[in-house]
CSV table of C-alpha atoms in Angstrom, one decimal:
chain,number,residue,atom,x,y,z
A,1,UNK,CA,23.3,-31.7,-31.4
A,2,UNK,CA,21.3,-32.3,-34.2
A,3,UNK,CA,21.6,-29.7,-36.4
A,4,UNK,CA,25.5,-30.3,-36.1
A,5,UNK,CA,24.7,-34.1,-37.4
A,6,UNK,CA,22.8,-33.1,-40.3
A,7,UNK,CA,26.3,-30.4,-41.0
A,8,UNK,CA,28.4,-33.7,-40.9
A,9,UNK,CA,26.1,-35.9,-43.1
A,10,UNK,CA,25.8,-33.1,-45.4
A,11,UNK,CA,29.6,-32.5,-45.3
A,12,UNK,CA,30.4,-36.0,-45.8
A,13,UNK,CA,27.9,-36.3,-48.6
A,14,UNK,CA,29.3,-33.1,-50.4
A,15,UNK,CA,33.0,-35.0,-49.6
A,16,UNK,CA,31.9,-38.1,-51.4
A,17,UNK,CA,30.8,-36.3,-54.4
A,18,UNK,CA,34.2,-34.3,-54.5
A,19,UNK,CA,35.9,-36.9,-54.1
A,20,UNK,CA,33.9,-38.8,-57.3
A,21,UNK,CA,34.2,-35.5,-59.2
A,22,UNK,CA,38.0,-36.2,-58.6
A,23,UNK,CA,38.1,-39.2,-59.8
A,24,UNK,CA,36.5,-38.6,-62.9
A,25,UNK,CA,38.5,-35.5,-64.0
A,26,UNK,CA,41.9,-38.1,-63.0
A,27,UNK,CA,40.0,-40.8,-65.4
A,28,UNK,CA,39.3,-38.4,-68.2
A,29,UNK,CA,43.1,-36.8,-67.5
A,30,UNK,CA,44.2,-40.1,-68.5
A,31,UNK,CA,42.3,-40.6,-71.1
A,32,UNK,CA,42.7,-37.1,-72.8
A,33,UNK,CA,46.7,-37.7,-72.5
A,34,UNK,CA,46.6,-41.8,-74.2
A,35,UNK,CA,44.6,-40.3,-77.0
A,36,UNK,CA,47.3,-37.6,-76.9
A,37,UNK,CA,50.1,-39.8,-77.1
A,38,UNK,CA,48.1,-41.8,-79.8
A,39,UNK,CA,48.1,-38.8,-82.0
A,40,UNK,CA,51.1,-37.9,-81.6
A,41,UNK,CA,52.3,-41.5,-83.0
A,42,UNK,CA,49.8,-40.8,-85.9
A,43,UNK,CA,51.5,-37.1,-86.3
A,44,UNK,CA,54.8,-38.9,-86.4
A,45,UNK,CA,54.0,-42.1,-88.5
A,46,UNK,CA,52.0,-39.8,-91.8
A,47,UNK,CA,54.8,-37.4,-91.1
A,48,UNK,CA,57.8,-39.9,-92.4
A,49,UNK,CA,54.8,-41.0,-95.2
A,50,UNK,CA,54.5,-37.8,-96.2
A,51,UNK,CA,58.4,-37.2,-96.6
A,52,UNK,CA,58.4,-40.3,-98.8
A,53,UNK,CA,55.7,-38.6,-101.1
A,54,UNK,CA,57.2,-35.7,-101.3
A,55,UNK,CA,55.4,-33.7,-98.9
A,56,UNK,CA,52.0,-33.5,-101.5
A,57,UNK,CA,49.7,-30.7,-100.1
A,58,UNK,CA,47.1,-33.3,-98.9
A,59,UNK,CA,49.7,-35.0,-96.3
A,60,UNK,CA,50.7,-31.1,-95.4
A,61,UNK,CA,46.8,-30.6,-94.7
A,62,UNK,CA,46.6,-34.0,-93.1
A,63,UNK,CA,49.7,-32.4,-91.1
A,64,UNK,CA,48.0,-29.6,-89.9
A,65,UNK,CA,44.6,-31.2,-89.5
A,66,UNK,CA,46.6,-33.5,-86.5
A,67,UNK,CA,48.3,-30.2,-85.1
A,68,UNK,CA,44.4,-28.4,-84.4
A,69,UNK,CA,43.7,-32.0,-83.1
A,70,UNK,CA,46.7,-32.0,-80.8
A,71,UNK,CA,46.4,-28.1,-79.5
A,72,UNK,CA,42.8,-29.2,-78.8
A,73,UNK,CA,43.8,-32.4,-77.1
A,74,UNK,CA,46.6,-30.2,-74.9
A,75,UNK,CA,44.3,-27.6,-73.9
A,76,UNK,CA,41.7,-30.3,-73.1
A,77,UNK,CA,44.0,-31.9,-70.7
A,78,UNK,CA,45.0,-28.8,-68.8
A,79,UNK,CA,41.6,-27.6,-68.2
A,80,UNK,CA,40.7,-31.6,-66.9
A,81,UNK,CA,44.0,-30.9,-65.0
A,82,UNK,CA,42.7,-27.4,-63.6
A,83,UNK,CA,39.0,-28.9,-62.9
A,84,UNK,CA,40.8,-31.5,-60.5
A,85,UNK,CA,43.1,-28.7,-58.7
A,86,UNK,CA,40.0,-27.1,-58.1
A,87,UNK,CA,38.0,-30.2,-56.9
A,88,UNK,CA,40.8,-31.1,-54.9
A,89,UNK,CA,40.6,-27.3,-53.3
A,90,UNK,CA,37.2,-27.9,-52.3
A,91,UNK,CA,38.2,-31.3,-51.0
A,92,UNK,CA,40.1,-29.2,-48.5
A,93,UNK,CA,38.0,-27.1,-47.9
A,94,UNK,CA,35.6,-29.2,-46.6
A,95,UNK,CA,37.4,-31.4,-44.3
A,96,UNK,CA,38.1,-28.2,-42.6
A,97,UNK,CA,34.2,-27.2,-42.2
A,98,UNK,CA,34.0,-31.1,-41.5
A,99,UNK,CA,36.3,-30.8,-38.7
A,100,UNK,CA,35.2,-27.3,-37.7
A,101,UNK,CA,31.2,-28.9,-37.1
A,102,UNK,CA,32.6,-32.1,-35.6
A,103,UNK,CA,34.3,-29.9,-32.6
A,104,UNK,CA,31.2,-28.1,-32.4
A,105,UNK,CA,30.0,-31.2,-32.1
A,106,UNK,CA,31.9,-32.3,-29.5
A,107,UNK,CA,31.6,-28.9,-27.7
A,108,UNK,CA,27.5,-29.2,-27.7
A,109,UNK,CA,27.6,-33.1,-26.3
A,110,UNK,CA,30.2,-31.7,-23.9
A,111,UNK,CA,28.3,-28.9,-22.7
A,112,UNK,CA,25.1,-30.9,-22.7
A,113,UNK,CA,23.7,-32.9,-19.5
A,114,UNK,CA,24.1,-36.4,-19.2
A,115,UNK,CA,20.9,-38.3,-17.9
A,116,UNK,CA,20.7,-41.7,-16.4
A,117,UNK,CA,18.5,-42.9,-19.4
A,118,UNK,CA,20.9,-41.4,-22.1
A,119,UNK,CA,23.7,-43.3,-20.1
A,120,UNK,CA,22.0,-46.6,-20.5
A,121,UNK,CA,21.5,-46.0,-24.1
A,122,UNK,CA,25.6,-45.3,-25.5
C-alpha cells in the first residue's frame, strides 16, 4: 500500500503545481490583455493627434511603432492562452492517474488482511 501513497502524494503534489502554473498563465493572460487594451487607447488617442498634425512622418512611425507593439502583445496573449490549455490538459490528466492509483489503492487495502491490531489502530 505504500508505494500507492507515495503515487497519490506525488500526484497531488504535481496537481498543486498545475494548478499554480494555471493560475499564473490566467494572471499573466490578464495582464498581457489590460496592457493590450492600454495600447490600443494610446494607438487611438496619437492616432486623432496625428490627424491634427497632418499625419508628419514621426506620428506615422510612432503609428507603426504601436502596431509591432500590439502584434507582439496579441501573439503574447495567445501563447499565455495556449500555455494554460495545455496546463489545464495536464490537470486532466492527472486526476485521472490520481484516481486510477487511488482504486488501486483501494483494491490493495481490499485485498489485504485485516489484523486485530490494525483494527484497533483506524
Amino acid at each position: 500500500g505504500g508505494e500507492a501513497m507515495r503515487d497519490v502524494a506525488k500526484l497531488k503534489k504535481l496537481q498543486s503545481e498545475v494548478d499554480d502554473i494555471v493560475i499564473q498563465a490566467s494572471n499573466s493572460l490578464v495582464l498581457a490583455a489590460d496592457e493590450l487594451s492600454n495600447v490600443h487607447a494610446r494607438q487611438l488617442a496619437r492616432l486623432r493627434r496625428a490627424r491634427l498634425v497632418g499625419l508628419d512622418t514621426r506620428c506615422l512611425a510612432m503609428v507603426q511603432c504601436l502596431q509591432l507593439e500590439v502584434s507582439y502583445l496579441e501573439e503574447l496573449c495567445r501563447v499565455v492562452g495556449a500555455r494554460a490549455e495545455k496546463a489545464e490538459h495536464s490537470v486532466a490528466d492527472m486526476q485521472l492517474e490520481l484516481e486510477h492509483a487511488r482504486s488501486r489503492l483501494r483494491e490493495i487495502e481490499s485485498q489485504r488482511p485485516h489484523t486485530p491490531l490494525e483494527d484497533t489502530l483506524d
